Amino acid sequence: MSAPLTAAADLRRLVGRDLRRELRTPDSLMVNLALPVIIMVLFVYVFGGAITTGSSGLDYIDFVVPAVLLMSGGYGAALTAVTIADDLTGGMIDRFRTLPISGWVVPAGHVVASLVRNVVASAIALAAAVVLGFRPTASLAEWALVLALVTAYILAMSSLAVIWGLAVRSTQAAGAFSFVVLFLPYLSDGVVPAETMPPVLRDFATHQPITSVVDTLRALLLDQPMGSSAAVAAAWLGGAVVVSIPIAAVMFRRRTAG
């Protein structure tokens, strides 16, 4: 078998390993399935009656759904840091080193498994939103772009999570990355309008990457003006992936050398 086909087969096995591990930990599986629904219900029923959407004129459920999609997928993607740190500290990497597999396949397997898991988590959040009254107006082409954008966001967060998981020395420290990713949408135009924030926070929320992704999703799902948000979102997410992959590869080689 040629080297590319061998690497692809190894990648498939490692992705399957990560997904099976998820299925064999019922508590983790239940959290991943329930969290998107809980977040959606929390925002719609607890916060929805108290928050106005400013100049957008949208109902709060329509306003917040894009941010919840990113929270649901991004939180799980950030946990990639924990899974790779667990492999590094638990001895699994030493076992992999005895096998004839390419080193890059190990972190890549974690990232691909994260994509599968967390696209499903975002889909669950979207289904919950529809049950609660969200009515998107996207065309088939716009839905395809929504899927591509959410997937790109999860890929970017998973790739950055690999770097964090390689940089720290314990699974507990690796878990801190998930809190950063979960709460970053709060400091964007996703949960409350940036225009309602104090000046310093407003400037940060307006220009941070999550806002451009949220604005693009909102435009695609609800036929809102898009402006330059799609180009900015693509630049941020593409840049994060392009930069993080070689950094992760170098860090993984150094952590596993010897």
C-alpha positions as semicolon CSV with decimal commas, in nm:
position;residue;x (nm);y (nm);z (nm)
1;M;0,000;0,000;0,000
2;S;0,132;0,347;-0,089
3;A;0,232;0,591;0,184
4;P;-0,069;0,825;0,133
5;L;-0,313;0,533;0,145
6;T;-0,142;0,393;0,454
7;A;-0,161;0,731;0,628
8;A;-0,529;0,764;0,533
9;A;-0,601;0,420;0,678
10;D;-0,415;0,509;0,998
11;L;-0,608;0,836;1,022
12;R;-0,939;0,653;0,980
13;R;-0,848;0,411;1,261
14;L;-0,748;0,690;1,499
15;V;-1,064;0,887;1,425
16;G;-1,265;0,572;1,493
17;R;-1,074;0,526;1,821
18;D;-1,160;0,878;1,937
19;L;-1,527;0,841;1,845
20;R;-1,555;0,502;2,014
21;R;-1,397;0,647;2,328
22;E;-1,671;0,910;2,328
23;L;-1,941;0,645;2,302
24;R;-1,787;0,444;2,586
25;T;-1,806;0,735;2,831
26;P;-2,181;0,787;2,878
27;D;-2,143;1,089;3,106
28;S;-1,935;1,275;2,848
29;L;-2,171;1,170;2,570
30;M;-2,475;1,294;2,760
31;V;-2,311;1,630;2,830
32;N;-2,221;1,673;2,463
33;L;-2,576;1,590;2,357
34;A;-2,754;1,790;2,626
35;L;-2,535;2,099;2,641
36;P;-2,649;2,249;2,307
37;V;-3,014;2,211;2,408
38;I;-2,953;2,353;2,757
39;I;-2,769;2,655;2,619
40;M;-3,043;2,724;2,367
41;V;-3,322;2,696;2,624
42;L;-3,127;2,913;2,868
43;F;-3,085;3,198;2,623
44;V;-3,436;3,185;2,479
45;Y;-3,635;3,146;2,801
46;V;-3,410;3,296;3,070
47;F;-3,240;3,582;2,889
48;G;-3,469;3,629;2,591
49;G;-3,733;3,835;2,769
50;A;-3,483;4,079;2,916
51;I;-3,252;4,149;2,621
52;T;-3,333;4,373;2,326
53;T;-3,157;4,332;1,994
54;G;-3,094;4,699;1,925
55;S;-3,093;4,824;1,569
56;S;-3,110;4,473;1,420
57;G;-3,484;4,456;1,491
58;L;-3,469;4,077;1,526
59;D;-3,650;3,863;1,779
60;Y;-3,399;3,751;2,039
61;I;-3,408;3,385;1,935
62;D;-3,318;3,484;1,579
63;F;-3,045;3,713;1,706
64;V;-2,876;3,461;1,938
65;V;-2,894;3,135;1,740
66;P;-2,569;3,195;1,543
67;A;-2,376;3,251;1,868
68;V;-2,525;2,938;2,025
69;L;-2,423;2,732;1,722
70;L;-2,065;2,848;1,773
71;M;-2,080;2,790;2,150
72;S;-2,208;2,436;2,103
73;G;-1,950;2,337;1,844
74;G;-1,665;2,544;1,982
75;Y;-1,685;2,412;2,338
76;G;-1,653;2,054;2,223
77;A;-1,377;2,148;1,979
78;A;-1,181;2,309;2,262
79;L;-1,192;1,980;2,454
80;T;-0,957;1,842;2,188
81;A;-0,688;1,995;2,410
82;V;-0,791;1,755;2,686
83;T;-0,793;1,444;2,468
84;I;-0,448;1,507;2,325
85;A;-0,307;1,602;2,667
86;D;-0,453;1,278;2,802
87;D;-0,273;1,081;2,531
88;L;0,053;1,259;2,610
89;T;0,037;1,217;2,987
90;G;-0,130;0,876;2,997
91;G;0,127;0,682;2,799
92;M;-0,077;0,633;2,483
93;I;0,171;0,829;2,270
94;D;0,447;0,590;2,382
95;R;0,238;0,303;2,252
96;F;0,178;0,481;1,922
97;R;0,553;0,532;1,882
98;T;0,599;0,154;1,871
99;L;0,365;0,131;1,573
100;P;0,451;0,205;1,208
101;I;0,233;0,517;1,179
102;S;0,317;0,873;1,083
103;G;0,341;1,104;1,383
104;W;0,121;1,373;1,229
105;V;-0,169;1,128;1,205
106;V;-0,218;1,130;1,584
107;P;-0,311;1,501;1,628
108;A;-0,490;1,495;1,292
109;G;-0,707;1,210;1,419
110;H;-0,810;1,417;1,719
111;V;-0,901;1,711;1,496
112;V;-1,107;1,507;1,249
113;A;-1,292;1,330;1,532
114;S;-1,363;1,671;1,684
115;L;-1,510;1,789;1,354
116;V;-1,748;1,493;1,342
117;R;-1,860;1,526;1,704
118;N;-1,907;1,898;1,709
119;V;-2,079;1,945;1,376
120;V;-2,337;1,706;1,525
121;A;-2,348;1,918;1,845
122;S;-2,414;2,233;1,640
123;A;-2,686;2,049;1,446
124;I;-2,851;1,953;1,777
125;A;-2,844;2,318;1,886
126;L;-3,003;2,421;1,557
127;A;-3,274;2,157;1,590
128;A;-3,349;2,281;1,942
129;A;-3,373;2,637;1,812
130;V;-3,626;2,533;1,547
131;V;-3,835;2,357;1,812
132;L;-3,827;2,677;2,020
133;G;-3,944;2,893;1,731
134;F;-3,642;2,979;1,517
135;R;-3,746;3,009;1,153
136;P;-3,449;3,056;0,918
137;T;-3,505;3,174;0,560
138;A;-3,181;3,041;0,409
139;S;-3,177;2,887;0,062
140;L;-3,009;2,553;-0,009
141;A;-2,689;2,730;-0,117
142;E;-2,693;2,944;0,197
143;W;-2,739;2,634;0,414
144;A;-2,431;2,485;0,247
145;L;-2,237;2,800;0,335
146;V;-2,366;2,785;0,694
147;L;-2,239;2,427;0,722
148;A;-1,905;2,526;0,570
149;L;-1,865;2,821;0,808
150;V;-1,954;2,624;1,122
151;T;-1,721;2,344;1,011
152;A;-1,441;2,594;0,951
153;Y;-1,495;2,743;1,297
154;I;-1,481;2,400;1,461
155;L;-1,169;2,314;1,259
156;A;-0,999;2,636;1,368
157;M;-1,088;2,585;1,736
158;S;-0,981;2,219;1,725
159;S;-0,647;2,310;1,568
160;L;-0,582;2,579;1,827
161;A;-0,686;2,334;2,098
162;V;-0,420;2,089;1,981
163;I;-0,157;2,359;2,029
164;W;-0,284;2,431;2,380
165;G;-0,296;2,061;2,466
166;L;0,063;2,019;2,350
167;A;0,180;2,328;2,539
168;V;0,047;2,233;2,884
169;R;0,156;1,947;3,105
170;S;-0,171;1,819;3,250
171;T;-0,525;1,745;3,142
172;Q;-0,654;1,988;3,405
173;A;-0,461;2,275;3,247
174;A;-0,572;2,161;2,903
175;G;-0,935;2,195;3,010
176;A;-0,894;2,568;3,067
177;F;-0,901;2,629;2,693
178;S;-1,265;2,517;2,673
179;F;-1,376;2,796;2,906
180;V;-1,204;3,058;2,691
181;V;-1,375;2,930;2,378
182;L;-1,714;2,894;2,549
183;F;-1,720;3,248;2,685
184;L;-1,557;3,435;2,397
185;P;-1,892;3,465;2,212
186;Y;-2,028;3,659;2,511
187;L;-1,779;3,936;2,426
188;S;-1,901;3,961;2,068
189;D;-2,208;4,077;1,882
190;G;-2,358;3,733;1,927
191;V;-2,533;3,734;2,266
192;V;-2,609;4,105;2,308
193;P;-2,566;4,382;2,050
194;A;-2,216;4,529;2,064
195;E;-2,372;4,875;2,042
196;T;-2,511;4,835;2,396
197;M;-2,169;4,772;2,554
198;P;-1,937;5,027;2,720
199;P;-1,691;5,184;2,471
200;V;-1,388;4,964;2,542
201;L;-1,588;4,641;2,532
202;R;-1,781;4,765;2,228
203;D;-1,459;4,817;2,034
204;F;-1,330;4,475;2,132
205;A;-1,661;4,303;2,052
206;T;-1,688;4,476;1,715
207;H;-1,344;4,373;1,595
208;Q;-1,288;4,031;1,748
209;P;-1,313;3,725;1,515
210;I;-1,630;3,575;1,663
211;T;-1,835;3,880;1,566
212;S;-1,754;3,844;1,198
213;V;-1,848;3,475;1,206
214;V;-2,173;3,546;1,393
215;D;-2,267;3,830;1,157
216;T;-2,206;3,608;0,855
217;L;-2,416;3,324;0,997
218;R;-2,693;3,569;1,082
219;A;-2,688;3,709;0,729
220;L;-2,702;3,363;0,571
221;L;-2,975;3,226;0,797
222;L;-3,201;3,530;0,810
223;D;-3,139;3,725;0,490
224;Q;-2,962;4,006;0,672
225;P;-2,703;4,243;0,517
226;M;-2,364;4,072;0,512
227;G;-2,125;4,350;0,419
228;S;-1,760;4,252;0,463
229;S;-1,822;4,008;0,748
230;A;-1,787;3,695;0,529
231;A;-1,445;3,799;0,398
232;V;-1,328;3,891;0,748
233;A;-1,456;3,562;0,894
234;A;-1,288;3,360;0,618
235;A;-0,961;3,545;0,675
236;W;-0,969;3,488;1,052
237;L;-1,064;3,120;1,035
238;G;-0,839;3,038;0,740
239;G;-0,549;3,217;0,906
240;A;-0,602;3,030;1,233
241;V;-0,593;2,693;1,055
242;V;-0,298;2,776;0,830
243;V;-0,090;2,906;1,121
244;S;-0,186;2,644;1,380
245;I;-0,127;2,329;1,173
246;P;0,251;2,371;1,121
247;I;0,293;2,496;1,478
248;A;0,108;2,191;1,610
249;A;0,319;1,961;1,393
250;V;0,645;2,107;1,526
251;M;0,522;2,099;1,886
252;F;0,405;1,739;1,855
253;R;0,743;1,627;1,718
254;R;0,922;1,798;2,005
255;R;0,690;1,658;2,272
256;T;0,726;1,303;2,138
257;A;1,096;1,311;2,043
258;G;1,339;1,085;2,220
